[in-house]
PDB file of C-alpha atoms and ligand atoms in Angstrom:
ATOM      1  CA  UNK A  89       8.767 188.890  15.526  1.00  0.00           C
ATOM      2  CA  UNK A  90      11.198 186.284  14.312  1.00  0.00           C
ATOM      3  CA  UNK A  91      14.804 187.005  13.461  1.00  0.00           C
ATOM      4  CA  UNK A  92      14.495 186.792   9.684  1.00  0.00           C
ATOM      5  CA  UNK A  93      11.633 189.323   9.632  1.00  0.00           C
ATOM      6  CA  UNK A  94      13.666 191.648  11.810  1.00  0.00           C
ATOM      7  CA  UNK A  95      16.712 191.308   9.592  1.00  0.00           C
ATOM      8  CA  UNK A  96      14.589 192.059   6.504  1.00  0.00           C
ATOM      9  CA  UNK A  97      13.362 195.250   8.160  1.00  0.00           C
ATOM     10  CA  UNK A  98      16.925 196.227   9.063  1.00  0.00           C
ATOM     11  CA  UNK A  99      17.960 195.578   5.465  1.00  0.00           C
ATOM     12  CA  UNK A 100      15.108 197.701   4.157  1.00  0.00           C
ATOM     13  CA  UNK A 101      16.042 200.576   6.458  1.00  0.00           C
ATOM     14  CA  UNK A 102      19.632 200.218   5.283  1.00  0.00           C
ATOM     15  CA  UNK A 103      18.471 200.276   1.669  1.00  0.00           C
ATOM     16  CA  UNK A 104      16.784 203.623   2.247  1.00  0.00           C
ATOM     17  CA  UNK A 105      19.692 205.143   4.123  1.00  0.00           C
ATOM     18  CA  UNK A 106      22.482 203.619   2.033  1.00  0.00           C
ATOM     19  CA  UNK A 107      20.929 202.549  -1.258  1.00  0.00           C
ATOM     20  CA  UNK A 108      22.923 199.976  -3.202  1.00  0.00           C
ATOM     21  CA  UNK A 109      23.129 200.862  -6.869  1.00  0.00           C
ATOM     22  CA  UNK A 110      23.343 198.737  -9.990  1.00  0.00           C
ATOM     23  CA  UNK A 111      26.853 198.802 -11.499  1.00  0.00           C
ATOM     24  CA  UNK A 112      25.298 198.597 -14.946  1.00  0.00           C
ATOM     25  CA  UNK A 113      22.770 201.443 -14.889  1.00  0.00           C
ATOM     26  CA  UNK A 114      22.932 203.104 -11.444  1.00  0.00           C
ATOM     27  CA  UNK A 115      19.344 202.133 -10.637  1.00  0.00           C
ATOM     28  CA  UNK A 116      18.631 201.328  -7.006  1.00  0.00           C
ATOM     29  CA  UNK A 117      18.940 197.595  -6.282  1.00  0.00           C
ATOM     30  CA  UNK A 118      16.054 195.752  -4.663  1.00  0.00           C
ATOM     31  CA  UNK A 119      16.358 193.211  -1.918  1.00  0.00           C
ATOM     32  CA  UNK A 120      17.855 190.030  -3.377  1.00  0.00           C
ATOM     33  CA  UNK A 121      19.619 191.802  -6.238  1.00  0.00           C
ATOM     34  CA  UNK A 122      23.410 191.710  -6.176  1.00  0.00           C
ATOM     35  CA  UNK A 123      25.621 194.125  -8.150  1.00  0.00           C
ATOM     36  CA  UNK A 124      23.275 194.236 -11.170  1.00  0.00           C
ATOM     37  CA  UNK A 125      19.568 194.950 -11.356  1.00  0.00           C
ATOM     38  CA  UNK A 126      17.302 192.351 -12.944  1.00  0.00           C
ATOM     39  CA  UNK A 127      17.125 194.362 -16.160  1.00  0.00           C
ATOM     40  CA  UNK A 128      20.925 194.607 -16.573  1.00  0.00           C
ATOM     41  CA  UNK A 129      21.384 190.952 -15.662  1.00  0.00           C
ATOM     42  CA  UNK A 130      19.012 190.128 -18.488  1.00  0.00           C
ATOM     43  CA  UNK A 131      20.487 192.559 -20.976  1.00  0.00           C
ATOM     44  CA  UNK A 132      24.208 192.089 -20.302  1.00  0.00           C
ATOM     45  CA  UNK A 133      25.745 191.086 -23.657  1.00  0.00           C
ATOM     46  CA  UNK A 134      27.132 187.590 -23.120  1.00  0.00           C
ATOM     47  CA  UNK A 135      29.295 186.376 -26.007  1.00  0.00           C
ATOM     48  CA  UNK A 136      28.239 182.758 -25.436  1.00  0.00           C
ATOM     49  CA  UNK A 137      31.728 181.804 -26.644  1.00  0.00           C
ATOM     50  CA  UNK A 138      33.129 178.691 -25.117  1.00  0.00           C
ATOM     51  CA  UNK A 139      36.374 176.785 -25.371  1.00  0.00           C
ATOM     52  CA  UNK A 140      35.183 174.194 -27.816  1.00  0.00           C
ATOM     53  CA  UNK A 141      34.197 176.048 -30.974  1.00  0.00           C
ATOM     54  CA  UNK A 142      36.537 178.460 -32.745  1.00  0.00           C
ATOM     55  CA  UNK A 143      35.385 182.022 -32.047  1.00  0.00           C
ATOM     56  CA  UNK A 144      36.145 185.641 -32.918  1.00  0.00           C
ATOM     57  CA  UNK A 145      38.597 186.002 -30.023  1.00  0.00           C
ATOM     58  CA  UNK A 146      40.729 183.142 -31.370  1.00  0.00           C
ATOM     59  CA  UNK A 147      40.803 184.863 -34.726  1.00  0.00           C
ATOM     60  CA  UNK A 148      42.205 188.105 -33.234  1.00  0.00           C
ATOM     61  CA  UNK A 149      45.426 186.218 -32.468  1.00  0.00           C
ATOM     62  CA  UNK A 150      45.851 184.192 -35.647  1.00  0.00           C
ATOM     63  CA  UNK A 151      49.346 184.583 -37.007  1.00  0.00           C
ATOM     64  CA  UNK A 152      50.392 186.716 -34.064  1.00  0.00           C
ATOM     65  CA  UNK A 153      50.958 184.378 -31.139  1.00  0.00           C
ATOM     66  CA  UNK A 154      50.962 180.672 -30.506  1.00  0.00           C
ATOM     67  CA  UNK A 155      48.010 180.019 -28.234  1.00  0.00           C
ATOM     68  CA  UNK A 156      45.793 176.998 -27.738  1.00  0.00           C
ATOM     69  CA  UNK A 157      42.479 178.790 -27.320  1.00  0.00           C
ATOM     70  CA  UNK A 158      40.911 182.102 -26.349  1.00  0.00           C
ATOM     71  CA  UNK A 159      37.550 183.310 -25.142  1.00  0.00           C
ATOM     72  CA  UNK A 160      35.805 186.312 -23.602  1.00  0.00           C
ATOM     73  CA  UNK A 161      32.732 186.473 -21.404  1.00  0.00           C
ATOM     74  CA  UNK A 162      31.058 189.724 -22.530  1.00  0.00           C
ATOM     75  CA  UNK A 163      30.904 192.080 -25.468  1.00  0.00           C
ATOM     76  CA  UNK A 164      32.269 195.551 -24.766  1.00  0.00           C
ATOM     77  CA  UNK A 165      30.480 198.345 -26.600  1.00  0.00           C
ATOM     78  CA  UNK A 166      31.088 202.083 -26.798  1.00  0.00           C
ATOM     79  CA  UNK A 167      28.190 202.513 -24.365  1.00  0.00           C
ATOM     80  CA  UNK A 168      26.375 200.091 -22.125  1.00  0.00           C
ATOM     81  CA  UNK A 169      26.392 197.701 -19.195  1.00  0.00           C
ATOM     82  CA  UNK A 170      29.798 196.091 -19.805  1.00  0.00           C
ATOM     83  CA  UNK A 171      31.530 199.436 -20.162  1.00  0.00           C
ATOM     84  CA  UNK A 172      29.891 200.738 -16.975  1.00  0.00           C
ATOM     85  CA  UNK A 173      30.747 197.766 -14.811  1.00  0.00           C
ATOM     86  CA  UNK A 174      34.355 197.628 -16.004  1.00  0.00           C
ATOM     87  CA  UNK A 175      34.672 201.338 -15.340  1.00  0.00           C
ATOM     88  CA  UNK A 176      33.509 200.758 -11.733  1.00  0.00           C
ATOM     89  CA  UNK A 177      35.947 197.861 -11.443  1.00  0.00           C
ATOM     90  CA  UNK A 178      38.935 199.869 -12.660  1.00  0.00           C
ATOM     91  CA  UNK A 179      38.355 203.366 -11.414  1.00  0.00           C
ATOM     92  CA  UNK A 180      35.845 203.261  -8.541  1.00  0.00           C
ATOM     93  CA  UNK A 181      37.598 200.791  -6.264  1.00  0.00           C
ATOM     94  CA  UNK A 182      35.145 197.954  -6.845  1.00  0.00           C
ATOM     95  CA  UNK A 183      37.168 194.721  -7.146  1.00  0.00           C
ATOM     96  CA  UNK A 184      33.973 192.915  -6.064  1.00  0.00           C
ATOM     97  CA  UNK A 185      32.902 193.156  -9.718  1.00  0.00           C
ATOM     98  CA  UNK A 186      35.791 190.843 -10.610  1.00  0.00           C
ATOM     99  CA  UNK A 187      34.528 188.347  -8.022  1.00  0.00           C
ATOM    100  CA  UNK A 188      31.061 188.576  -9.476  1.00  0.00           C
ATOM    101  CA  UNK A 189      32.105 188.096 -13.131  1.00  0.00           C
ATOM    102  CA  UNK A 190      34.712 185.464 -12.270  1.00  0.00           C
ATOM    103  CA  UNK A 191      32.216 183.389 -10.289  1.00  0.00           C
ATOM    104  CA  UNK A 192      29.623 183.621 -13.050  1.00  0.00           C
ATOM    105  CA  UNK A 193      31.988 182.731 -15.922  1.00  0.00           C
ATOM    106  CA  UNK A 194      33.772 180.169 -13.741  1.00  0.00           C
ATOM    107  CA  UNK A 195      30.558 178.209 -13.328  1.00  0.00           C
ATOM    108  CA  UNK A 196      30.133 178.113 -17.109  1.00  0.00           C
ATOM    109  CA  UNK A 197      33.768 177.132 -17.698  1.00  0.00           C
ATOM    110  CA  UNK A 198      33.573 174.248 -15.259  1.00  0.00           C
ATOM    111  CA  UNK A 199      31.540 172.438 -17.902  1.00  0.00           C
ATOM    112  CA  UNK A 200      34.335 172.893 -20.460  1.00  0.00           C
ATOM    113  CA  UNK A 201      36.608 169.899 -20.916  1.00  0.00           C
ATOM    114  CA  UNK A 202      39.279 172.022 -22.655  1.00  0.00           C
ATOM    115  CA  UNK A 203      40.116 173.873 -19.459  1.00  0.00           C
ATOM    116  CA  UNK A 204      40.296 170.975 -17.054  1.00  0.00           C
ATOM    117  CA  UNK A 205      44.085 170.828 -16.983  1.00  0.00           C
ATOM    118  CA  UNK A 206      45.042 174.431 -16.372  1.00  0.00           C
ATOM    119  CA  UNK A 207      47.936 174.577 -13.897  1.00  0.00           C
ATOM    120  CA  UNK A 208      48.079 178.336 -13.375  1.00  0.00           C
ATOM    121  CA  UNK A 209      45.816 181.324 -13.903  1.00  0.00           C
ATOM    122  CA  UNK A 210      48.023 184.347 -14.577  1.00  0.00           C
ATOM    123  CA  UNK A 211      46.677 187.923 -14.612  1.00  0.00           C
ATOM    124  CA  UNK A 212      48.017 190.516 -17.049  1.00  0.00           C
ATOM    125  CA  UNK A 213      50.158 192.503 -14.593  1.00  0.00           C
ATOM    126  CA  UNK A 214      50.175 196.221 -13.882  1.00  0.00           C
ATOM    127  CA  UNK A 215      53.474 198.049 -13.566  1.00  0.00           C
ATOM    128  CA  UNK A 216      54.330 198.399  -9.872  1.00  0.00           C
ATOM    129  CA  UNK A 217      53.831 202.179  -9.858  1.00  0.00           C
ATOM    130  CA  UNK A 218      50.369 201.808 -11.417  1.00  0.00           C
ATOM    131  CA  UNK A 219      49.554 199.093  -8.886  1.00  0.00           C
ATOM    132  CA  UNK A 220      50.586 201.385  -6.063  1.00  0.00           C
ATOM    133  CA  UNK A 221      48.396 204.166  -7.421  1.00  0.00           C
ATOM    134  CA  UNK A 222      45.276 202.028  -7.974  1.00  0.00           C
ATOM    135  CA  UNK A 223      45.826 199.845  -4.918  1.00  0.00           C
ATOM    136  CA  UNK A 224      44.865 196.623  -6.700  1.00  0.00           C
ATOM    137  CA  UNK A 225      45.141 194.903 -10.051  1.00  0.00           C
ATOM    138  CA  UNK A 226      41.599 194.966 -11.444  1.00  0.00           C
ATOM    139  CA  UNK A 227      42.104 191.535 -12.999  1.00  0.00           C
ATOM    140  CA  UNK A 228      43.106 189.734  -9.762  1.00  0.00           C
ATOM    141  CA  UNK A 229      39.706 189.141  -8.180  1.00  0.00           C
ATOM    142  CA  UNK A 230      38.360 187.824 -11.504  1.00  0.00           C
ATOM    143  CA  UNK A 231      41.407 185.574 -11.993  1.00  0.00           C
ATOM    144  CA  UNK A 232      41.185 184.162  -8.467  1.00  0.00           C
ATOM    145  CA  UNK A 233      37.550 183.140  -8.947  1.00  0.00           C
ATOM    146  CA  UNK A 234      38.342 181.551 -12.300  1.00  0.00           C
ATOM    147  CA  UNK A 235      41.242 179.650 -10.718  1.00  0.00           C
ATOM    148  CA  UNK A 236      38.935 178.408  -7.951  1.00  0.00           C
ATOM    149  CA  UNK A 237      36.390 177.172 -10.477  1.00  0.00           C
ATOM    150  CA  UNK A 238      39.045 175.354 -12.512  1.00  0.00           C
ATOM    151  CA  UNK A 239      40.802 174.008  -9.413  1.00  0.00           C
ATOM    152  CA  UNK A 240      44.051 175.546 -10.565  1.00  0.00           C
ATOM    153  CA  UNK A 241      46.410 178.008  -8.900  1.00  0.00           C
ATOM    154  CA  UNK A 242      46.343 181.765  -9.217  1.00  0.00           C
ATOM    155  CA  UNK A 243      49.856 183.057  -9.852  1.00  0.00           C
ATOM    156  CA  UNK A 244      50.412 186.818  -9.960  1.00  0.00           C
ATOM    157  CA  UNK A 245      54.132 187.002  -9.228  1.00  0.00           C
ATOM    158  CA  UNK A 246      55.659 185.296 -12.245  1.00  0.00           C
ATOM    159  CA  UNK A 247      54.798 187.676 -15.095  1.00  0.00           C
ATOM    160  CA  UNK A 248      55.745 191.327 -14.541  1.00  0.00           C
ATOM    161  CA  UNK A 249      55.490 194.558 -16.493  1.00  0.00           C
ATOM    162  CA  UNK A 250      58.857 196.222 -16.898  1.00  0.00           C
ATOM    163  CA  UNK A 251      57.867 199.786 -17.835  1.00  0.00           C
ATOM    164  CA  UNK A 252      54.970 202.032 -16.957  1.00  0.00           C
ATOM    165  CA  UNK A 253      53.795 202.654 -20.504  1.00  0.00           C
ATOM    166  CA  UNK A 254      50.704 201.768 -22.448  1.00  0.00           C
ATOM    167  CA  UNK A 255      50.911 198.966 -24.941  1.00  0.00           C
ATOM    168  CA  UNK A 256      51.182 200.721 -28.275  1.00  0.00           C
ATOM    169  CA  UNK A 257      47.976 200.140 -30.152  1.00  0.00           C
ATOM    170  CA  UNK A 258      48.046 202.785 -32.849  1.00  0.00           C
ATOM    171  CA  UNK A 259      51.386 202.008 -34.440  1.00  0.00           C
ATOM    172  CA  UNK A 260      51.667 199.331 -37.109  1.00  0.00           C
ATOM    173  CA  UNK A 261      51.771 195.711 -36.164  1.00  0.00           C
ATOM    174  CA  UNK A 262      55.462 195.269 -36.992  1.00  0.00           C
ATOM    175  CA  UNK A 263      56.534 198.236 -34.888  1.00  0.00           C
ATOM    176  CA  UNK A 264      54.184 197.191 -32.121  1.00  0.00           C
ATOM    177  CA  UNK A 265      55.619 193.686 -31.966  1.00  0.00           C
ATOM    178  CA  UNK A 266      59.154 194.988 -31.740  1.00  0.00           C
ATOM    179  CA  UNK A 267      58.262 197.666 -29.268  1.00  0.00           C
ATOM    180  CA  UNK A 268      56.219 195.561 -26.897  1.00  0.00           C
ATOM    181  CA  UNK A 269      58.263 192.379 -26.935  1.00  0.00           C
ATOM    182  CA  UNK A 270      60.173 193.433 -23.825  1.00  0.00           C
ATOM    183  CA  UNK A 271      57.363 195.167 -21.989  1.00  0.00           C
ATOM    184  CA  UNK A 272      56.590 192.034 -19.988  1.00  0.00           C
ATOM    185  CA  UNK A 273      58.964 189.461 -18.593  1.00  0.00           C
ATOM    186  CA  UNK A 274      58.926 186.165 -16.726  1.00  0.00           C
ATOM    187  CA  UNK A 275      60.553 186.062 -13.318  1.00  0.00           C
ATOM    188  CA  UNK A 276      60.759 182.294 -12.957  1.00  0.00           C
ATOM    189  CA  UNK A 277      60.737 180.221 -16.149  1.00  0.00           C
ATOM    190  CA  UNK A 278      61.226 176.933 -14.296  1.00  0.00           C
ATOM    191  CA  UNK A 279      57.896 177.189 -12.499  1.00  0.00           C
ATOM    192  CA  UNK A 280      56.032 177.495 -15.786  1.00  0.00           C
ATOM    193  CA  UNK A 281      57.865 174.981 -17.939  1.00  0.00           C
ATOM    194  CA  UNK A 282      55.690 172.117 -19.214  1.00  0.00           C
ATOM    195  CA  UNK A 283      52.610 173.830 -17.736  1.00  0.00           C
ATOM    196  CA  UNK A 284      49.238 174.928 -19.098  1.00  0.00           C
ATOM    197  CA  UNK A 285      48.537 178.544 -18.213  1.00  0.00           C
ATOM    198  CA  UNK A 286      45.431 180.666 -18.559  1.00  0.00           C
ATOM    199  CA  UNK A 287      46.295 184.321 -19.102  1.00  0.00           C
ATOM    200  CA  UNK A 288      43.459 186.615 -17.947  1.00  0.00           C
ATOM    201  CA  UNK A 289      42.717 190.278 -18.647  1.00  0.00           C
ATOM    202  CA  UNK A 290      39.810 192.733 -18.540  1.00  0.00           C
ATOM    203  CA  UNK A 291      39.107 193.897 -22.115  1.00  0.00           C
ATOM    204  CA  UNK A 292      40.580 192.907 -25.478  1.00  0.00           C
ATOM    205  CA  UNK A 293      40.579 195.769 -27.962  1.00  0.00           C
ATOM    206  CA  UNK A 294      43.409 195.250 -30.454  1.00  0.00           C
ATOM    207  CA  UNK A 295      44.906 192.329 -28.537  1.00  0.00           C
ATOM    208  CA  UNK A 296      48.284 194.100 -28.250  1.00  0.00           C
ATOM    209  CA  UNK A 297      48.585 193.657 -24.478  1.00  0.00           C
ATOM    210  CA  UNK A 298      47.731 189.957 -24.573  1.00  0.00           C
ATOM    211  CA  UNK A 299      50.102 189.534 -27.509  1.00  0.00           C
ATOM    212  CA  UNK A 300      52.971 191.112 -25.574  1.00  0.00           C
ATOM    213  CA  UNK A 301      52.306 188.968 -22.474  1.00  0.00           C
ATOM    214  CA  UNK A 302      51.921 185.782 -24.494  1.00  0.00           C
ATOM    215  CA  UNK A 303      55.233 186.473 -26.257  1.00  0.00           C
ATOM    216  CA  UNK A 304      56.940 186.719 -22.879  1.00  0.00           C
ATOM    217  CA  UNK A 305      55.272 183.499 -21.715  1.00  0.00           C
ATOM    218  CA  UNK A 306      56.181 181.749 -24.935  1.00  0.00           C
ATOM    219  CA  UNK A 307      59.873 181.919 -23.995  1.00  0.00           C
ATOM    220  CA  UNK A 308      59.149 179.222 -21.410  1.00  0.00           C
ATOM    221  CA  UNK A 309      59.914 175.671 -22.479  1.00  0.00           C
ATOM    222  CA  UNK A 310      56.911 173.628 -23.569  1.00  0.00           C
ATOM    223  CA  UNK A 311      54.267 175.985 -22.184  1.00  0.00           C
ATOM    224  CA  UNK A 312      50.635 175.863 -23.340  1.00  0.00           C
ATOM    225  CA  UNK A 313      48.877 179.231 -23.356  1.00  0.00           C
ATOM    226  CA  UNK A 314      45.135 179.845 -23.090  1.00  0.00           C
ATOM    227  CA  UNK A 315      43.504 183.276 -23.025  1.00  0.00           C
ATOM    228  CA  UNK A 316      40.452 184.458 -21.114  1.00  0.00           C
ATOM    229  CA  UNK A 317      39.071 187.957 -20.694  1.00  0.00           C
ATOM    230  CA  UNK A 318      36.075 189.586 -19.090  1.00  0.00           C
ATOM    231  CA  UNK A 319      35.164 191.299 -22.344  1.00  0.00           C
ATOM    232  CA  UNK A 320      36.044 191.835 -25.993  1.00  0.00           C
ATOM    233  CA  UNK A 321      35.339 194.700 -28.366  1.00  0.00           C
ATOM    234  CA  UNK A 322      33.322 193.040 -31.163  1.00  0.00           C
TER     235      UNK A 322
HETATM  236 ZN1   ZN B 419      20.914 197.978 -13.946  1.00  0.00          ZN
END
C-alpha cells in the first residue's frame, strides 16, 4: 500500500472518531471539505461588493465620517450561515474562521486596483480586559490574511479602545457621536500620518463602532481611511 492510500485511511478513521463539522450548518465534513460543507460554500451570501462601484456599505457612512471607500464580504442575516460562522469565530475559540474568510476575500481584493496602496491594515480593537477574557481579537486573523493579500502591514497596536463598554447603538446619532468620540484613541499619530489605512471589523450593524474608530483615526494628519468587514447587516 502506498503512503497516500494509507494516509487517506488514517484520515477516514480520524473522521469517524473525531468528525469535523461544518461551521455553517454543523453537518459532518467530507474528505476535502474545509470549514464549510459544499452546500454552505454554495449558499453563503456573498455581497459581491467591490471597491470600484459605490455600494450599500459606503452609504451607511455618508455624512458621518470621511472615508475613501467601504465594503463587506458577506451579508449577515438574523439566521443563517454567516451568523453561525461568526458566532464560532467569536465565542467558540475558532480564529481559523478569520483565516479562512480573510484568505478568500483577500484573493478577490487582489484584483482591485483601489486597494493596491494600503500601508496598514488596522483591526477594530477590543478593550484589554475583553481581550484577556476572550484570549484573542476575533478580527486579527482575518486582518492578517487581508494584509498578506494586499502586501501591506498588519498593525494592531496603534488604535486602542479606552473603556470596556459597548458602542452605543440605540441612542440618537448626535448623542452617539458625542459619547463615542473618545472611546478609541491613537497611540502613535506619527506612524499613521500621510498613510492609507484599511480598518477591518467583523460585522457592521449600525456602523457606530466603525464611526468611532474612524473619528479617532481622522485626527491623524493626511490619513486616508478605507473600511472592510467580514459582513454587513443588509
Ligand atoms: Zn454546512
